[in-house]
mmCIF file of C-alpha atoms in Angstrom:
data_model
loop_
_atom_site.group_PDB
_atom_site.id
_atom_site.type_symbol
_atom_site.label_atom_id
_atom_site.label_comp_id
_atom_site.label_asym_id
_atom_site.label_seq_id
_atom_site.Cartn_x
_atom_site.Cartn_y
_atom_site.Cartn_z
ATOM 1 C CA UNK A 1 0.000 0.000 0.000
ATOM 2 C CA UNK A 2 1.351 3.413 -1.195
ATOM 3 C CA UNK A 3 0.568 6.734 1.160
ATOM 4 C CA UNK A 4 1.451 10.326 0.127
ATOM 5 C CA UNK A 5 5.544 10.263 0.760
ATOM 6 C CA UNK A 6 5.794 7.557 -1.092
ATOM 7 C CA UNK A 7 4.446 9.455 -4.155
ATOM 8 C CA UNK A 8 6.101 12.486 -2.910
ATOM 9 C CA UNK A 9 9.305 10.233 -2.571
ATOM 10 C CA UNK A 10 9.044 9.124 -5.962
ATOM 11 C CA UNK A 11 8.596 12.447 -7.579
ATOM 12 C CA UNK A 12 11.871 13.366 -6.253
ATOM 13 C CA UNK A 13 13.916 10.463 -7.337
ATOM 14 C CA UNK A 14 12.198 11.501 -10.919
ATOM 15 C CA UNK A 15 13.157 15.096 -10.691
ATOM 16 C CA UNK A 16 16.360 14.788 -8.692
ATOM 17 C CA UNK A 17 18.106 11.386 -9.258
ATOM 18 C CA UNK A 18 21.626 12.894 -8.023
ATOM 19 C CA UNK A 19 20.129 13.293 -4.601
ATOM 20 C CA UNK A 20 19.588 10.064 -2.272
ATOM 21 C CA UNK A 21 16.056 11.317 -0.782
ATOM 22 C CA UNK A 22 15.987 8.237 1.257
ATOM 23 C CA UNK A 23 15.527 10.763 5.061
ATOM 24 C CA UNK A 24 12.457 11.918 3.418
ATOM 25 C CA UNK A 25 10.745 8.549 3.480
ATOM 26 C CA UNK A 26 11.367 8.695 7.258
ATOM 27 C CA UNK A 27 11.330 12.038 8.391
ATOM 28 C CA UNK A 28 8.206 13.412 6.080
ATOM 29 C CA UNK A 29 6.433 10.642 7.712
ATOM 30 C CA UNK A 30 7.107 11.851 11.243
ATOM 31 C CA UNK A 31 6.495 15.492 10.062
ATOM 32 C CA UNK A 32 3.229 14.239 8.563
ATOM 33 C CA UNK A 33 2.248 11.779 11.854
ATOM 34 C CA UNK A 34 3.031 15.065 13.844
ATOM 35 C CA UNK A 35 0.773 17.009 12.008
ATOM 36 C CA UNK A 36 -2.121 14.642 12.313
ATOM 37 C CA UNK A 37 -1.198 14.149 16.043
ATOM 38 C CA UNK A 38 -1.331 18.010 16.894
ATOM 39 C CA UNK A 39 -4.741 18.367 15.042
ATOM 40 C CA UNK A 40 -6.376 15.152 17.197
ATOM 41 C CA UNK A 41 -4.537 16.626 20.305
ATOM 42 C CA UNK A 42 -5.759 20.151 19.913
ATOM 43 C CA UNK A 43 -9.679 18.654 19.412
ATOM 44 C CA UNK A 44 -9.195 16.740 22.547
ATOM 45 C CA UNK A 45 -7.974 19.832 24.008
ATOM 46 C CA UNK A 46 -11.031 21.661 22.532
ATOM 47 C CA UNK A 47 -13.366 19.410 24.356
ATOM 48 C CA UNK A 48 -12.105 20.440 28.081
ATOM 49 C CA UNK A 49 -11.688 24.460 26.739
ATOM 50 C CA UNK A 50 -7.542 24.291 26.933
ATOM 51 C CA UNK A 51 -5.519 25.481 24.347
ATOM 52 C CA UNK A 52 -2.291 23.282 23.888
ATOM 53 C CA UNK A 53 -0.153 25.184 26.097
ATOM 54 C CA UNK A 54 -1.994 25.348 28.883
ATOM 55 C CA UNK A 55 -2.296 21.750 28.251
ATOM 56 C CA UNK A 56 1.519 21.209 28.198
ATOM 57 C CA UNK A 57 1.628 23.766 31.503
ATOM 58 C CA UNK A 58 -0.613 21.840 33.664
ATOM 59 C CA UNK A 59 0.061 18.065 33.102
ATOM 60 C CA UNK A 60 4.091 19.452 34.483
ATOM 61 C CA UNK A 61 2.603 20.717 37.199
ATOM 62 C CA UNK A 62 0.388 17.127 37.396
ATOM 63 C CA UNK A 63 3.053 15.297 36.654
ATOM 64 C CA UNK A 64 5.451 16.878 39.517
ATOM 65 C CA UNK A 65 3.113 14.940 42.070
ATOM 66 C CA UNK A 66 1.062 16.517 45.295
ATOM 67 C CA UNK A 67 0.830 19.650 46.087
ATOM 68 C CA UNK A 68 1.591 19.913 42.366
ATOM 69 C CA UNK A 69 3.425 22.715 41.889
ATOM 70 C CA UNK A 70 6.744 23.429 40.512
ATOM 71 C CA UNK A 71 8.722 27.171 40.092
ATOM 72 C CA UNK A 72 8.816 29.107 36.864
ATOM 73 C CA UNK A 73 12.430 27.752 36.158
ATOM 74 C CA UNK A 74 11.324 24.062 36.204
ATOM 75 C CA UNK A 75 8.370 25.105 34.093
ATOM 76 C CA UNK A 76 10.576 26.893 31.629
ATOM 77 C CA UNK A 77 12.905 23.170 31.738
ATOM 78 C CA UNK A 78 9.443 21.188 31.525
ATOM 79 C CA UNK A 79 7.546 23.324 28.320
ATOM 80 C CA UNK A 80 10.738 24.746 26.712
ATOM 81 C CA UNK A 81 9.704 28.396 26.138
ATOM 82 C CA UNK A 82 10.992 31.456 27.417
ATOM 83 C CA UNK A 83 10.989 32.875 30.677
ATOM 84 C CA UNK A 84 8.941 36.200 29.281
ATOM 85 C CA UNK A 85 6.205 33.393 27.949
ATOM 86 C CA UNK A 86 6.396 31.610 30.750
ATOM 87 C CA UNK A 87 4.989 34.434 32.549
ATOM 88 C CA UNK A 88 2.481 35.755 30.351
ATOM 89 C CA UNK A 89 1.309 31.775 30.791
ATOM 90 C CA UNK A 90 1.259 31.913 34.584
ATOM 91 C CA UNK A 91 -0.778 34.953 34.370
ATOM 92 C CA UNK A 92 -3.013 33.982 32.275
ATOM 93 C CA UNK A 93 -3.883 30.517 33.988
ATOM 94 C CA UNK A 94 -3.807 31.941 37.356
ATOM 95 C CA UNK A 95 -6.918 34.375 35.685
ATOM 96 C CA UNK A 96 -8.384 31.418 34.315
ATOM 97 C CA UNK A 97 -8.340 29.576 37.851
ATOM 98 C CA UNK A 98 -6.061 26.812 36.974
ATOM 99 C CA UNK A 99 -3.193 27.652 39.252
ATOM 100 C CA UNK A 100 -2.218 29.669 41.532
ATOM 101 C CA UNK A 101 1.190 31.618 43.051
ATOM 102 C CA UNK A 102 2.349 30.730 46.158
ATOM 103 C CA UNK A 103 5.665 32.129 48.296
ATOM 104 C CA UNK A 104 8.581 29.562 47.555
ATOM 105 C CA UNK A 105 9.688 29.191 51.179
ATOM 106 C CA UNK A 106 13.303 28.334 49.839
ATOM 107 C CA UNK A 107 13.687 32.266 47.587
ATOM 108 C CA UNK A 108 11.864 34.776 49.467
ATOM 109 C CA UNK A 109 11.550 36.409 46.158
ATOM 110 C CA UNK A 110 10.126 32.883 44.292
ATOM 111 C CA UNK A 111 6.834 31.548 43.879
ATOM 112 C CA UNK A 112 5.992 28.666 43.636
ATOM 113 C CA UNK A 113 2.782 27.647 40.732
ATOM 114 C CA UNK A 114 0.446 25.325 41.962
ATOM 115 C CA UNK A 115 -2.217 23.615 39.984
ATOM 116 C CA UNK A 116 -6.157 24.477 41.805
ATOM 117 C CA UNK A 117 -8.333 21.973 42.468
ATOM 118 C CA UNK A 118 -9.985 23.023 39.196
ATOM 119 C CA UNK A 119 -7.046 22.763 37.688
ATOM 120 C CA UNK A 120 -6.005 19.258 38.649
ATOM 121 C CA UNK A 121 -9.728 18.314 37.355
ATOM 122 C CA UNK A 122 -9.765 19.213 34.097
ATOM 123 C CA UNK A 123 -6.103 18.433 33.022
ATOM 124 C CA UNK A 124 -6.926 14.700 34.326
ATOM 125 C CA UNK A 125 -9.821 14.636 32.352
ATOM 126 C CA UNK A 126 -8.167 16.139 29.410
ATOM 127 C CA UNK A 127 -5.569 13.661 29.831
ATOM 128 C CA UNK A 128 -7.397 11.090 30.444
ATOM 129 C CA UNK A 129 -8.930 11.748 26.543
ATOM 130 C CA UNK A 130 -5.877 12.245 25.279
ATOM 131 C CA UNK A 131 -4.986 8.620 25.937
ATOM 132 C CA UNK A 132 -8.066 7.163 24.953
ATOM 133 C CA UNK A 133 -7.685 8.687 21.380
ATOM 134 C CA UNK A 134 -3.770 8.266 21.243
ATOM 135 C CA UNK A 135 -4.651 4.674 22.068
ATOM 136 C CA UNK A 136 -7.349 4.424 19.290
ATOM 137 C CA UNK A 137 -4.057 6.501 16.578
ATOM 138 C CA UNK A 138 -2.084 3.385 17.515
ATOM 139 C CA UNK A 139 -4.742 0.679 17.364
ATOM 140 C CA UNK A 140 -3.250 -0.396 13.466
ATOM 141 C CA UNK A 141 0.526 -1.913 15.467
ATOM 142 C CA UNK A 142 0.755 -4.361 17.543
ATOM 143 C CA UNK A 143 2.263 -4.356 21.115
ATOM 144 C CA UNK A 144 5.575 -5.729 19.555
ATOM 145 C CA UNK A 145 5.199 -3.002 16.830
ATOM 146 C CA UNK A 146 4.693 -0.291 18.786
ATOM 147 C CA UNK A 147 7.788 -1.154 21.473
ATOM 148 C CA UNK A 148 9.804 -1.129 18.582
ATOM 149 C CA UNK A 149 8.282 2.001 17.341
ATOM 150 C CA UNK A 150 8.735 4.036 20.357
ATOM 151 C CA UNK A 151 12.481 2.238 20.240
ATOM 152 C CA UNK A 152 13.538 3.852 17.029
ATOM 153 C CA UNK A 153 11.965 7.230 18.171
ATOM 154 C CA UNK A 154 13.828 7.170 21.267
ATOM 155 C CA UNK A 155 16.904 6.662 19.453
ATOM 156 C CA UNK A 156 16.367 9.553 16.793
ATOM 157 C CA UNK A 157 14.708 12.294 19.933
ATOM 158 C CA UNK A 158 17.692 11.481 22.565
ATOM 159 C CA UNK A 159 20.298 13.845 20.090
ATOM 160 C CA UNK A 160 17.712 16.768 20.624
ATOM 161 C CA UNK A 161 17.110 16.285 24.244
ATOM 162 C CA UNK A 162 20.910 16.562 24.718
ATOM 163 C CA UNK A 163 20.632 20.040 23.495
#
């Protein structure tokens, strides 16, 4: 069965035969998966009213474990994006009633952000979602397949998270 890179693929070897397009029958794939994935993320994201960085936000602050809440710095580490945006996040979650700024008793001029009780409910249900319909994206590999899968993704992402 042929999908869209390998007729893109094709084209190329056609139109540029001194070029060995062979990454593009990888890589276009993962750009094209990723594409797909963001657009069934964001409608999961939809259905609890979070955009995708408030998404990415609260499941660090979830994922840090009671009282879940982390400092900016770790959320900056956590959602890679600057310390300015960072901010302007905080602020507008913390108007939104999804966190909330508390004193870091270890930097009298920190805060810590903690995730609300709101908060914590509607990024579990979001998440919970999320996995449902990543599980359903995946349902085509097997177990085997998609250990192997995550495998060769590992190996290819470990470079960047280096950086």
């Amino acid at each position: 069965m042929k999908d869209e890179v390998d007729r893109l693929v094709a084209a190329w070897r056609v139109e540029r035969p001194d070029l060995d397009v062979a990454p593009l029958e990888v890589l276009s794939r993962v750009s094209r998966l990723a594409r797909h994935l963001d657009r069934a993320r964001r409608a999961v994201f939809l259905a609890h009213d979070l955009e995708s960085w408030e998404f990415d936000v609260l499941t660090a602050l979830r994922r840090a474990g009671s009282p879940y809440q982390l400092n900016p710095g770790q959320l900056l580490k956590a959602t890679l994006v600057t310390s300015g945006t960072m901010t302007n996040r905080i602020d507008r979650l913390t108007a939104a009633g999804l966190v909330e700024r508390h004193p870091d008793p270890q930097d009298k001029r920190g805060v810590q952000v903690r995730l609300t009780e709101t908060g914590k409910q509607r990024v579990d249900a979001a998440f919970a979602d999320l996995i449902e319909r990543e599980r359903d994206l995946l349902a085509a590999l097997s177990e085997v397949d998609r250990r192997h899968l995550t495998d060769l993704l590992r190996t290819l992402l470990i470079p960047f998270d280096r950086e």
